Every structure is written in C-alpha cells, then in structure tokens.
Coordinates of C-alpha atoms and ligand atoms in Angstrom, one line a residue:
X26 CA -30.7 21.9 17.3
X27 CA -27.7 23.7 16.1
X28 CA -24.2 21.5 16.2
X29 CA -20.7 23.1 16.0
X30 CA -19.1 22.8 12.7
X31 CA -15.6 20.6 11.5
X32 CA -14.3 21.8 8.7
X33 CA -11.9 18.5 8.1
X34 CA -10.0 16.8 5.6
X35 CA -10.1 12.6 5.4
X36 CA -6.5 12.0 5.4
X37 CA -5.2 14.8 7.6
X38 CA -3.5 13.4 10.8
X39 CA -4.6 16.3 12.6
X40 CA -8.2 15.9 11.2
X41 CA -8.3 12.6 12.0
X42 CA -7.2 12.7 15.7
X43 CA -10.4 15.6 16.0
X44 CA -12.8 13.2 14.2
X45 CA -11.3 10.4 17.0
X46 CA -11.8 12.6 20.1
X47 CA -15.3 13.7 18.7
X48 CA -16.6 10.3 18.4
X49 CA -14.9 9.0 21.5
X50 CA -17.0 11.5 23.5
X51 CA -19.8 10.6 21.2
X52 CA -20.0 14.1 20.6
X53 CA -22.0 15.1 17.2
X54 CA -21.2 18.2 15.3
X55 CA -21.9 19.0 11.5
X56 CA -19.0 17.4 9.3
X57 CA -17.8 19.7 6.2
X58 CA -15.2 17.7 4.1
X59 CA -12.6 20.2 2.2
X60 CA -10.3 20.1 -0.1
X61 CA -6.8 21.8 0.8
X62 CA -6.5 23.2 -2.5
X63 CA -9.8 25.4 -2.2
X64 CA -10.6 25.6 1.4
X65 CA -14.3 27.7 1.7
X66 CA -14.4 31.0 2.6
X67 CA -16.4 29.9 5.7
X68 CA -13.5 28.3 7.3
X69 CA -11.1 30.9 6.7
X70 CA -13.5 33.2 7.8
X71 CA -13.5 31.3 10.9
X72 CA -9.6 31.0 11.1
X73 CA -7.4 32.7 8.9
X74 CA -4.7 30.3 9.3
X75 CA -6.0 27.7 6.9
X76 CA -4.9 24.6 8.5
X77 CA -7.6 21.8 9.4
X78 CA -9.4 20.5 11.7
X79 CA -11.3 23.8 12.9
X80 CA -14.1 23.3 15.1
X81 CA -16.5 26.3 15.4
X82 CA -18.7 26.1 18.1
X83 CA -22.6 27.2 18.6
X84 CA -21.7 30.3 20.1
X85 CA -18.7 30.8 17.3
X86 CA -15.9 30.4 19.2
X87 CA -13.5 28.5 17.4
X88 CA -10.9 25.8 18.5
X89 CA -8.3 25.8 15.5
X90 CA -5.8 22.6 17.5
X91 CA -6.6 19.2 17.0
X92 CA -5.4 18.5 20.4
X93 CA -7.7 21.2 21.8
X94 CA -10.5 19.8 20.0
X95 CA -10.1 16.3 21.5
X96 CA -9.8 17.6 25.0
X97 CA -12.6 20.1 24.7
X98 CA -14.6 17.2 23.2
X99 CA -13.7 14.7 26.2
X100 CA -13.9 16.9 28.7
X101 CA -17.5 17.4 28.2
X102 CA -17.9 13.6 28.3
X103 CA -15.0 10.7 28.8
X104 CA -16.6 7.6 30.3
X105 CA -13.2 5.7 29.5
X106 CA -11.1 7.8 31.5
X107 CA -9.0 8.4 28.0
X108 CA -7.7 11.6 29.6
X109 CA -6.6 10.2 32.9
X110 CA -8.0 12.3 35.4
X111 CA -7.9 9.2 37.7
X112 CA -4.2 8.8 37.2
X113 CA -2.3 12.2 37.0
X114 CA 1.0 9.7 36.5
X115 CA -0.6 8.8 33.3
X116 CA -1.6 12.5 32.5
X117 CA 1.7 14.0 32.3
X118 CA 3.2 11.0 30.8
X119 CA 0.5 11.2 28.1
X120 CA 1.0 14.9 27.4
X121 CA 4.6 14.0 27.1
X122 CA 4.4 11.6 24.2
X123 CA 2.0 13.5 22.3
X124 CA 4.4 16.5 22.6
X125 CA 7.3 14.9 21.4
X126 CA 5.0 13.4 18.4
X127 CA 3.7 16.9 17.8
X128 CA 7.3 18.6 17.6
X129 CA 9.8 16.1 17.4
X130 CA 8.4 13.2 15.3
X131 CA 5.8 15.1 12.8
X132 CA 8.8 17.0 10.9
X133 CA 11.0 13.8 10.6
X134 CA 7.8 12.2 9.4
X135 CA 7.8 14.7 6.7
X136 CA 11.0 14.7 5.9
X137 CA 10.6 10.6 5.5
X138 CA 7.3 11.0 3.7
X139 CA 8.4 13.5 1.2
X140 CA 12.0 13.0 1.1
X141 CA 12.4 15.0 -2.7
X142 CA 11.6 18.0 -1.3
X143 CA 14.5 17.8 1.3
X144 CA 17.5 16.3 -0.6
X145 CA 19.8 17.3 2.2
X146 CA 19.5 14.1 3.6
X147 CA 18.6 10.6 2.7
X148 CA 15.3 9.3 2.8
X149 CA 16.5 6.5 5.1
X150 CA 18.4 9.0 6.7
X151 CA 15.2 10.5 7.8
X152 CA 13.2 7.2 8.2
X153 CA 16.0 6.9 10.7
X154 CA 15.8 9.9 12.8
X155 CA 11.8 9.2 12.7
X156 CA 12.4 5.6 14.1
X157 CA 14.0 7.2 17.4
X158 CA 10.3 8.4 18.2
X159 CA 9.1 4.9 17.2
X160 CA 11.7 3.0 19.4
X161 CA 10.3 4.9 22.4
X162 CA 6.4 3.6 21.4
X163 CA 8.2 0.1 21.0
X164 CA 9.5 0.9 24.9
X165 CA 5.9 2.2 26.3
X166 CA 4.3 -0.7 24.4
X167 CA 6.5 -3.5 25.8
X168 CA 4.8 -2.5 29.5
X169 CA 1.5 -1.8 28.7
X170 CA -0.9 -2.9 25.1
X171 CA -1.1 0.0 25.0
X172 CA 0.8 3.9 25.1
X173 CA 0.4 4.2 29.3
X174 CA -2.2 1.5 30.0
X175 CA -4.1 -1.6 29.3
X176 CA -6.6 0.2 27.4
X177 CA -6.4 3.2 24.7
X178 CA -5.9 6.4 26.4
X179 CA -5.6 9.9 24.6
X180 CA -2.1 9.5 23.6
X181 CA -3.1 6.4 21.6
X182 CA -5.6 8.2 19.4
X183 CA -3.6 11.3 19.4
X184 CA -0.7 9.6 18.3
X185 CA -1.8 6.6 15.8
X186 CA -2.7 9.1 12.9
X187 CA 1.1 9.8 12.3
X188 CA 2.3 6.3 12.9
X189 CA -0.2 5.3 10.6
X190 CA 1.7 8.0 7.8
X191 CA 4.9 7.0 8.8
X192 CA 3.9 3.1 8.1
X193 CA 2.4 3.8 4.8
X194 CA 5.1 5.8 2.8
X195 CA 7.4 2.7 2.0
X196 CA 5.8 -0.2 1.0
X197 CA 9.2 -2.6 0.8
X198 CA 8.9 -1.9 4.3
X199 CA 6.9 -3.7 7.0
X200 CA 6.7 -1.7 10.3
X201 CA 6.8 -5.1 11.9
X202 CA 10.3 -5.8 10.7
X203 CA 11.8 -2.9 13.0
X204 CA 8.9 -2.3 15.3
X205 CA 6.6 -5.7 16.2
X206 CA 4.8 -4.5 19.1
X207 CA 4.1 -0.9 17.3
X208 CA 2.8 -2.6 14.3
X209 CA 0.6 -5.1 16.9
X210 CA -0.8 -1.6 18.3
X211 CA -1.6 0.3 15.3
X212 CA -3.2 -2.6 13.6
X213 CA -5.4 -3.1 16.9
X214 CA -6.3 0.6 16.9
X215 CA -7.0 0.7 13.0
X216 CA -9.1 -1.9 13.0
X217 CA -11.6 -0.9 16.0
X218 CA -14.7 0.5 15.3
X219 CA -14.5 4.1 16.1
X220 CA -11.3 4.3 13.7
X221 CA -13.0 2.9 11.2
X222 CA -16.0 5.4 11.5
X223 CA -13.4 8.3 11.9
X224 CA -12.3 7.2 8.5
X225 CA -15.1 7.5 7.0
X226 CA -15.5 9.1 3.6
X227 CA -17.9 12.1 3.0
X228 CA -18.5 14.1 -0.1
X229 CA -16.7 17.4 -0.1
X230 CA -18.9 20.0 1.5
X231 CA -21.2 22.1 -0.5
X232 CA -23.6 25.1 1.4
X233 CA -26.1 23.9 -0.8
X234 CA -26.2 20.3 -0.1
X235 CA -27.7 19.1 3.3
X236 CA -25.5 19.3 6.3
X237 CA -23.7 15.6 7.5
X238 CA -23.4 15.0 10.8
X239 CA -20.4 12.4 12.2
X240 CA -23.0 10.4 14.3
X241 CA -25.2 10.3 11.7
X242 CA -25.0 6.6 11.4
X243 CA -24.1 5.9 15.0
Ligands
GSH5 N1 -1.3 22.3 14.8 C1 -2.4 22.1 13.9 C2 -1.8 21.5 12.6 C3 -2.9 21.3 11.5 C4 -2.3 21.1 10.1 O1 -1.1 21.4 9.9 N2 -3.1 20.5 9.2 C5 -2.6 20.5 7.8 C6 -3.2 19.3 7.0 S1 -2.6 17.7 7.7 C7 -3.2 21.7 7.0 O2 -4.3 22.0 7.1 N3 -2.3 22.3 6.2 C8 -2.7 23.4 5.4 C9 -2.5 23.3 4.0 O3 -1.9 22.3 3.6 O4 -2.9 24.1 3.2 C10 -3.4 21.1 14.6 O5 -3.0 20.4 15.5 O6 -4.6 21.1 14.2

C-alpha cells in the first residue's frame, strides 16, 4: 500500500513535533532522513521553500507546517483527546501557547542558541528575553503536570522540541535552577516512549535504498 512521504531532519524542532504527531496518531508514512545542506530534488520538487518537515500525501498534496501535519495526522485518529475537542477551553488555550512558542519564543531561542551571529545583544541578554516564554510554561505547569491538563495534550508535544533546544545550548546551566517544574516536564516528556521513537536515528535517504517506514518497529 502506498504511504505519504516525510522528508525530515533528526534534530529539527519542527521535524520532530511532525514525527510526534505522526506516531501519536499511530499514523505510518515512509521516513526520508535529509541533510539541510543537500536537500533532494524530490522534496523541493514537492515544496520549493526548502524547510522541513514536508509531508506529501498519496494523492500528492503536500502539508509543508509542522503544526498542520500534526493536526492533519490527529485528526484522522486522536484516541487521547491531545487536541481537545472535548474541551474547547483547552483548545484555544493550546493554540495560544503554541503561537506564542511559534513567533514569540522560537527567535529569542535563536538568538540564545546562536548568540555570535547576533552580537547586538548578549547571549544572557537573549537567554533572558527567551525565559519570559519559559516563566509562562513554569505558570501553566504549576496548575496542571502538564501544559493545560493532567495528561499531554498537543501543546506539550508541540512545544517540548524547542524547550528541549533552549535547555541544551548552555551546559553551566541547569533548567532546573530557574525553571523546576519545566525541567520536571520536559524530562517526563523526553523520556516516554513515543519521544524516544520520534528520536530515532535513520540513515539519510537514498532512492535506491529501501523505503523506512516510522512504525516500522512499532
Ligand atoms: N514553519 C515551518 C518551519 C520549518 C523550519 O524552519 N525548519 C528548518 C529546520 S529546523 C529548516 O528546514 N530550515 C531550512 C534550512 O535550514 O535550510 C514549520 O513549522 O514546519
């Protein structure tokens, strides 16, 4: 049976929030691992604008936003609720945080991560205007374990890729030290299963070589 494709990228953020929202609605498609460097013809071919994850489907359309690959993934099939149709409340409040991680937080994150490209500031000038999006996680996750509820919703898996960037860039510092119940959370989501098998490493795709599929091993 023919399976969309993913063109995707191990360590993207983006990539890895697709690879989350595929498995989480246990959804197989045919993996194909790239390199930013040398992205294939294929996936250009498929969208011009060269960013991963792209997700062509059977009948070739193409869904080129991480985001829109997770929700066209679990709307097809969400037996946890992660989208929150049973809570609207949730919904919006949801869409909310993963907007403000999408515009707001992901630049500062850059800015932090790669601070010598943008001497105009600090690099704990930037970690600083990055913690404002982190102090508002700390706020959600001193209600709930997790972002709106007891158990990971969308927002979690949407969001944890980019906390998990911002925690790694500065090993002198512990995310615990300034945010406990942040680092309690992303340690909880990184170490569950389906993260692990989102993380997963695969060679980098060749046309020649057989096709991998993400629920290969499931
Ligand atoms: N808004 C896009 C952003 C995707 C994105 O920017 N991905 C980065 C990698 S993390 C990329 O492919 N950049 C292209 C490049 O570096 O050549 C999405 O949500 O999928």
């Amino acid at each position: 049976m023919a399976l969309a494709v993913l063109y995707t990228f191990r360590r993207c953020p983006y990539a890895i929030r697709a690879r989350l929202g595929l498995l989480l609605a246990q959804c197989n498609v045919e993996i194909r691992e790239i390199t930013l460097k040398t992205k294939p013809l294929e996936m250009l071919a498929a969208s011009s604008k060269g960013t991963v994850p792209v997700l062509v489907l059977v009948n070739r359309d193409v869904i080129a936003q991480s985001l829109d690959i997770m929700r066209w993934a679990l709307t097809q099939h969400d037996p946890l609720d992660l989208l929150c149709h049973k809570n609207p409340a949730d919904a919006d409040k949801m869409a909310a945080l993963i907007e403000q991680n999408d515009v707001q937080f992901k630049p500062w994150l850059d800015r932090y991560k790669y601070s010598d490209r943008y001497p105009e500031q600090t690099q704990t000038d930037y970690y600083q205007q990055a913690s404002r999006f982190l102090i508002q996680l700390e706020q959600c996750l001193s209600e709930t374990p997790f972002l709106v509820s007891h158990t990971p919703r969308l927002a979690d898996y949407a969001i944890v890729p980019f906390v998990r960037q911002f925690a790694a860039v500065e090993t002198k510092r512990a995310l615990s030290d300034d945010f406990p119940a942040v680092a309690v959370w992303l340690e909880r989501l990184m170490s569950s299963e389906i993260f692990i098998r989102a993380m997963h490493k695969h060679v980098i795709w060749n046309a020649s070589h057989a096709p991998i599929y993400l629920l290969e091993d499931l």
